[in-house]
Amino acid sequence: MHILVTGGAGYIGSHVVKQLLEDTDNTVTILDNLSTGHDETIKSLEDIFTDNKRGNRSFNFIQADLADFVNIDKIFSENDFDALIHFAASIVVPESVENPLKYYMNNTVNTTNIINMCVKHGVAKMIFSSTAAVYGDAKEIPVKETTAKAPINPYGWSKLMSEQVITDTCNAHDNFDAVILRYFNVAGADTQNRIGQSFPNATHLIKVAAQTALGSRDKMSLFGEDYETKDGTCERDYIHVDDLASAHLKALVYLEKEDKVSPDIFNVGYGHGFSVAEVINTMKEVSGVDFQVDKEPRRMGDPAILISDNSKTKKVLHWEPKFDDIKLICQTALAWEKSIS
Ligand code: UDP
């Protein structure tokens, strides 16, 4: 297959491309505007492609912006894509609260356009990056795919609205199938330290803790100690990026095998969680640095607990995680941070 990966120069996208190049025979084209993705990531992926050369498949990179609808149409006309894996999106919850239109434009509007391109140009398979943020303050823990969806921030809404566009399009078009993956809290990096999360102004907990351990920040904040959780700090289901990536390869096999997927939705997490305080302590332990943590009030838009029920993903996609180890997640995040700082 020829697979188009939008946002393939970014954090999760690059790990999926790495696995596609290492573990499959597919041709891959990355489309990325490099707003948060990186040139160096493309170079690392080119090296991985060279090390894994087989058949006459190719690996291509197109620098383009999804908001440029005319250009996207041209790219679809000039290529014969069989499947789309759509990562390109804005992903920072607090930013989405301050600048919701950025999220509705980059996430919902651009996703709608690229689905339109798939239908117009006969690209029959799509994998979509969704998020546990669609559940908001989840009505049940662990969260099932059928648990009520009630986002509490524009980021979650922008993804849920995209899910609706995908669902309606799958239902209306026989030759358009999709898998929606709802990600829990992704962290860590390639265990060989070739790629990782390079976004400089990251706000995500494990990345921030790694930067603080390495001294590129003097201190970090812990947002909220008065939640109804085991130690008062928020709990999340942290999943290693390579386990999240492998769920995409399984979803691709599923889309190839099934006649009609209209669409099917899967949680991707480990099914258990850690509190913010536990994660910070793990980072202190693996780095050997007792860095400064300031206790701050709750951050806007944060639900208390998000933990997945991943039984459907394991059963239907035959997905088996390999890196369910919070220490390994923190160690690989730290090693990557060291290599880029
Ligand atoms: N968090 C924190 N300090 C930070 C970053 C995050 O205390 O510097 C907390 C945040 O308030 C939330 C949890 O860590 O409770 C996970 O946040 P993150 O931004 O990593 O992921 P999210 O769940 O928002 O997607």
Coordinates of C-alpha atoms and ligand atoms in Angstrom, one line a residue:
M1 CA 0.0 0.0 0.0
H2 CA 1.0 3.6 -0.4
I3 CA 0.2 5.3 2.9
L4 CA -0.1 9.1 3.4
V5 CA 0.9 10.1 6.9
T6 CA -0.1 13.7 7.8
G7 CA 2.0 15.0 10.7
G8 CA 4.6 12.3 10.1
A9 CA 7.4 14.6 11.2
G10 CA 5.8 15.0 14.6
Y11 CA 6.1 13.0 17.7
I12 CA 3.6 10.1 17.4
G13 CA 3.5 10.2 13.6
S14 CA 7.3 9.7 13.3
H15 CA 7.1 6.6 15.6
V16 CA 4.3 5.2 13.4
V17 CA 6.4 5.9 10.2
K18 CA 9.4 4.3 11.8
Q19 CA 7.4 1.1 12.4
L20 CA 5.9 1.2 8.9
L21 CA 9.4 1.4 7.5
E22 CA 10.8 -1.3 9.8
D23 CA 8.0 -3.8 10.0
T24 CA 5.9 -3.5 6.8
D25 CA 6.5 -3.3 3.0
N26 CA 4.4 -0.2 2.5
T27 CA 5.4 2.9 0.7
V28 CA 5.1 6.0 2.9
T29 CA 4.6 9.7 2.1
I30 CA 4.8 12.2 4.9
L31 CA 2.9 15.4 4.6
D32 CA 3.8 17.9 7.3
N33 CA 4.1 21.7 7.5
L34 CA 6.9 21.4 10.0
S35 CA 5.2 23.9 12.4
T36 CA 5.8 21.5 15.2
G37 CA 7.4 18.6 13.3
H38 CA 11.1 18.6 12.5
D39 CA 13.6 18.4 9.6
E40 CA 15.9 16.2 11.8
T41 CA 13.1 13.8 12.3
I42 CA 12.7 13.4 8.5
K43 CA 16.5 12.8 8.3
S44 CA 16.3 10.1 11.0
L45 CA 13.4 8.4 9.2
E46 CA 15.3 8.5 5.9
D47 CA 18.2 6.7 7.7
I48 CA 15.7 4.1 9.0
F49 CA 14.3 3.7 5.5
T50 CA 17.8 3.2 4.1
D51 CA 18.6 0.6 6.8
N52 CA 15.3 -1.2 5.9
K53 CA 15.4 -1.1 2.1
R54 CA 13.2 -3.7 0.5
G55 CA 11.5 -4.2 -2.8
N56 CA 10.8 -1.0 -4.8
R57 CA 8.9 0.9 -2.1
S58 CA 9.7 4.5 -1.5
F59 CA 9.7 7.0 1.3
N60 CA 8.8 10.6 0.5
F61 CA 8.3 13.9 2.3
I62 CA 6.1 16.7 1.2
Q63 CA 6.2 20.0 3.1
A64 CA 2.7 21.3 2.9
D65 CA 0.0 22.9 5.0
L66 CA -3.4 21.1 5.4
A67 CA -5.1 24.5 5.4
D68 CA -4.0 25.0 1.8
F69 CA -6.9 23.1 0.3
V70 CA -5.9 23.8 -3.4
N71 CA -2.5 22.3 -2.8
I72 CA -3.8 19.3 -0.9
D73 CA -6.2 18.6 -3.8
K74 CA -3.2 18.7 -6.2
I75 CA -1.1 16.4 -3.9
F76 CA -4.0 13.9 -3.9
S77 CA -4.3 14.1 -7.7
E78 CA -0.6 13.5 -8.2
N79 CA -0.3 10.5 -5.9
D80 CA -2.1 7.2 -5.7
F81 CA -2.7 6.9 -2.0
D82 CA -4.4 3.7 -0.6
A83 CA -4.7 4.8 3.0
L84 CA -4.4 7.9 5.2
I85 CA -3.1 8.1 8.7
H86 CA -4.0 11.5 10.0
F87 CA -2.0 12.9 12.9
A88 CA -1.5 16.6 11.9
A89 CA -3.3 18.6 14.6
S90 CA -2.9 21.0 17.5
I91 CA -2.8 19.1 20.8
V92 CA -2.3 21.4 23.8
V93 CA -5.3 21.5 26.1
P94 CA -4.6 24.8 27.9
E95 CA -3.9 26.5 24.5
S96 CA -7.2 25.2 23.2
V97 CA -9.0 27.0 26.0
E98 CA -7.3 30.3 25.2
N99 CA -7.4 29.9 21.4
P100 CA -10.3 27.7 20.5
L101 CA -10.5 28.8 16.9
K102 CA -7.0 27.6 16.2
Y103 CA -8.2 24.1 17.3
Y104 CA -11.4 24.1 15.3
M105 CA -9.5 25.3 12.2
N106 CA -6.4 23.1 12.5
N107 CA -8.3 20.0 13.8
T108 CA -11.9 20.0 12.7
V109 CA -11.8 22.1 9.5
N110 CA -8.6 20.6 8.1
T111 CA -9.7 17.0 9.0
T112 CA -13.0 17.6 7.2
N113 CA -11.2 18.8 4.1
I114 CA -8.8 15.8 4.1
I115 CA -11.7 13.4 4.4
N116 CA -13.3 15.2 1.5
M117 CA -10.1 14.6 -0.5
C118 CA -10.1 10.9 0.4
V119 CA -13.7 10.6 -0.9
K120 CA -13.0 12.7 -4.0
H121 CA -9.8 10.8 -4.9
G122 CA -10.8 7.3 -3.8
V123 CA -8.6 6.8 -0.8
A124 CA -10.7 4.1 1.0
K125 CA -9.0 3.7 4.4
M126 CA -8.3 6.2 7.2
I127 CA -6.9 6.0 10.7
F128 CA -7.6 9.0 12.8
S129 CA -5.8 10.2 15.9
S130 CA -8.4 11.0 18.5
T131 CA -8.1 11.4 22.2
A132 CA -9.3 10.4 25.6
A133 CA -10.2 14.1 26.0
V134 CA -13.5 13.3 24.1
Y135 CA -14.7 11.7 27.4
G136 CA -14.1 14.8 29.5
D137 CA -14.7 14.1 33.2
A138 CA -15.4 10.5 32.4
K139 CA -18.7 9.1 33.7
E140 CA -17.0 5.7 34.4
I141 CA -13.4 4.6 35.1
P142 CA -12.0 2.7 33.3
V143 CA -13.3 4.4 30.2
K144 CA -14.9 2.2 27.6
E145 CA -15.4 3.3 23.9
T146 CA -19.1 3.4 24.7
T147 CA -18.7 5.6 27.8
A148 CA -20.6 8.9 27.3
K149 CA -18.6 11.6 25.5
A150 CA -18.6 15.0 27.1
P151 CA -15.4 17.0 26.3
I152 CA -14.5 19.8 28.8
N153 CA -12.2 21.7 26.5
P154 CA -12.0 22.9 22.9
Y155 CA -9.3 20.4 22.1
G156 CA -11.6 17.5 23.0
W157 CA -14.5 19.0 21.1
S158 CA -12.4 19.6 18.0
K159 CA -11.5 15.9 18.0
L160 CA -15.1 14.7 18.8
M161 CA -16.5 16.9 16.0
S162 CA -13.9 15.3 13.6
E163 CA -15.0 11.8 14.8
Q164 CA -18.6 12.8 13.8
V165 CA -17.5 13.8 10.3
I166 CA -15.7 10.5 9.9
T167 CA -18.6 8.5 11.2
D168 CA -21.1 10.2 8.9
T169 CA -18.8 9.9 5.9
C170 CA -18.2 6.2 6.5
N171 CA -21.9 5.6 6.8
A172 CA -22.7 7.5 3.6
H173 CA -19.8 6.1 1.4
D174 CA -19.4 2.3 0.9
N175 CA -15.8 2.8 -0.2
F176 CA -14.6 4.8 2.8
D177 CA -13.6 3.0 6.0
A178 CA -12.0 4.4 9.1
V179 CA -10.6 3.4 12.4
I180 CA -10.6 6.0 15.2
L181 CA -8.0 5.6 17.9
R182 CA -8.5 7.4 21.1
Y183 CA -5.1 8.0 22.7
F184 CA -4.5 8.2 26.4
N185 CA -1.4 10.0 27.7
V186 CA 1.5 9.2 25.3
A187 CA 5.0 9.7 26.5
G188 CA 8.6 8.3 26.1
A189 CA 10.7 7.8 23.0
D190 CA 12.3 5.3 20.7
T191 CA 14.3 2.9 22.8
Q192 CA 17.3 3.4 20.4
N193 CA 16.9 7.2 20.9
R194 CA 16.7 8.0 17.2
I195 CA 13.4 9.9 17.4
G196 CA 11.4 11.5 20.2
Q197 CA 9.3 14.5 21.2
S198 CA 11.1 17.6 20.0
F199 CA 8.4 20.2 20.4
P200 CA 10.2 23.0 22.3
N201 CA 7.4 24.5 24.3
A202 CA 5.9 21.2 25.4
T203 CA 3.4 21.3 28.3
H204 CA 2.9 17.6 28.8
L205 CA 3.9 16.3 32.2
I206 CA 6.6 13.7 31.4
K207 CA 8.4 16.0 28.9
V208 CA 8.3 18.9 31.3
A209 CA 9.6 16.7 34.2
A210 CA 12.4 15.5 31.9
Q211 CA 13.4 19.1 31.0
T212 CA 13.3 20.1 34.7
A213 CA 15.5 17.1 35.7
L214 CA 18.0 18.2 33.0
G215 CA 18.0 21.8 34.2
S216 CA 16.6 23.3 31.0
R217 CA 13.8 24.5 33.3
D218 CA 14.7 25.6 36.9
K219 CA 11.5 24.2 38.3
M220 CA 8.1 22.8 37.3
S221 CA 4.5 23.1 38.5
L222 CA 2.2 20.5 39.9
F223 CA -1.3 21.6 39.0
G224 CA -3.9 20.7 41.7
E225 CA -3.6 18.6 44.8
D226 CA -7.3 18.6 45.8
Y227 CA -8.8 16.1 43.3
E228 CA -10.7 13.1 44.4
T229 CA -7.9 10.7 43.5
K230 CA -5.6 8.4 45.4
D231 CA -3.2 11.2 46.4
G232 CA -5.2 14.3 45.4
T233 CA -3.3 14.8 42.1
C234 CA -4.7 13.9 38.7
E235 CA -4.4 10.4 37.4
R236 CA -3.6 9.5 33.8
D237 CA -3.0 6.3 31.7
Y238 CA 0.5 6.9 30.4
I239 CA 1.4 4.8 27.3
H240 CA 4.8 4.5 25.6
V241 CA 4.8 6.0 22.2
D242 CA 5.9 2.8 20.5
D243 CA 3.0 0.9 21.9
L244 CA 0.6 3.6 20.7
A245 CA 2.4 3.4 17.3
S246 CA 1.9 -0.3 17.0
A247 CA -1.8 0.0 17.5
H248 CA -1.8 2.0 14.2
L249 CA -0.2 -0.9 12.3
K250 CA -2.7 -3.3 13.8
A251 CA -5.5 -0.9 12.7
L252 CA -4.1 -0.9 9.2
V253 CA -4.2 -4.7 9.1
Y254 CA -7.8 -4.6 10.4
L255 CA -8.9 -2.2 7.7
E256 CA -7.3 -4.3 5.0
K257 CA -9.0 -7.5 6.3
E258 CA -12.5 -6.2 7.1
D259 CA -15.1 -5.6 4.3
K260 CA -16.7 -2.5 5.9
V261 CA -15.5 -0.6 9.0
S262 CA -17.9 2.1 9.6
P263 CA -16.0 3.4 11.6
D264 CA -14.6 1.4 14.5
I265 CA -13.3 3.1 17.6
F266 CA -10.6 1.9 20.0
N267 CA -9.1 3.2 23.2
V268 CA -5.3 3.0 23.3
G269 CA -3.9 3.0 26.8
Y270 CA -2.6 0.4 29.3
G271 CA -5.7 0.2 31.4
H272 CA -4.1 1.5 34.6
G273 CA -2.8 4.9 35.7
F274 CA -0.4 6.9 37.7
S275 CA -0.9 10.2 39.6
V276 CA 1.0 13.4 38.7
A277 CA 2.9 13.1 42.0
E278 CA 3.9 9.5 41.2
V279 CA 5.1 10.4 37.7
I280 CA 7.2 13.3 39.1
N281 CA 8.7 11.0 41.7
T282 CA 9.6 8.4 39.0
M283 CA 11.3 11.1 37.0
K284 CA 13.3 12.1 40.1
E285 CA 14.3 8.5 40.7
V286 CA 15.4 7.7 37.1
S287 CA 17.3 11.0 36.7
G288 CA 18.7 11.0 40.2
V289 CA 17.8 14.7 40.4
D290 CA 15.6 16.1 43.2
F291 CA 14.3 19.0 41.1
Q292 CA 12.0 21.8 42.4
V293 CA 8.3 21.3 42.0
D294 CA 5.9 24.2 42.9
K295 CA 2.4 23.3 44.0
E296 CA -0.1 25.4 41.9
P297 CA -3.9 25.6 41.7
R298 CA -5.8 23.3 39.3
R299 CA -5.1 23.9 35.6
M300 CA -8.2 24.8 33.5
G301 CA -9.7 22.0 31.5
D302 CA -8.1 19.0 33.5
P303 CA -10.3 16.1 34.3
A304 CA -9.4 14.3 37.6
I305 CA -8.9 10.7 36.2
L306 CA -8.6 9.3 32.7
I307 CA -7.8 5.6 32.5
S308 CA -8.7 3.3 29.6
D309 CA -10.5 0.1 29.3
N310 CA -8.4 -1.4 26.4
S311 CA -10.0 -4.8 26.3
K312 CA -11.7 -4.2 22.9
T313 CA -8.4 -3.0 21.4
K314 CA -6.6 -6.1 22.6
K315 CA -9.3 -8.4 21.4
V316 CA -10.3 -7.0 18.1
L317 CA -7.0 -5.5 16.9
H318 CA -4.9 -8.2 18.6
W319 CA -2.8 -5.4 20.1
E320 CA -0.3 -6.4 22.7
P321 CA 1.7 -3.6 24.4
K322 CA 5.4 -4.2 25.1
F323 CA 6.6 -1.2 27.1
D324 CA 4.1 -1.0 30.0
D325 CA 6.6 0.3 32.5
I326 CA 6.5 3.9 33.8
K327 CA 10.2 3.8 34.6
L328 CA 11.1 2.9 31.0
I329 CA 8.7 5.6 29.7
C330 CA 10.5 8.2 31.9
Q331 CA 14.0 6.9 31.1
T332 CA 13.4 7.0 27.3
A333 CA 11.8 10.5 27.6
L334 CA 14.9 11.6 29.6
A335 CA 17.4 10.1 27.2
W336 CA 15.8 11.8 24.3
E337 CA 15.6 15.1 26.1
K338 CA 19.3 14.9 26.8
S339 CA 20.1 14.2 23.2
I340 CA 18.3 17.3 22.0
S341 CA 19.2 19.8 24.8
Ligands
UDP1 N1 0.7 18.6 34.8 C1 1.4 19.2 35.8 N2 2.5 20.0 35.5 C2 2.9 20.1 34.3 C3 2.2 19.5 33.2 C4 1.1 18.7 33.5 O1 1.0 19.1 37.0 O2 3.9 20.9 34.1 C5 -0.5 17.7 35.1 C6 -1.8 18.2 34.4 O3 -2.4 19.2 35.2 C7 -2.6 16.9 34.3 C8 -1.5 15.9 34.1 O4 -0.3 16.4 34.5 O5 -3.2 16.7 35.5 C9 -1.4 15.4 32.7 O6 -1.3 16.6 31.9 P1 -0.6 16.6 30.4 O7 -0.6 18.0 29.9 O8 0.6 15.8 30.4 O9 -1.7 15.7 29.6 P2 -3.3 15.9 29.3 O10 -3.9 14.8 30.2 O11 -3.7 17.3 29.7 O12 -3.5 15.5 27.9

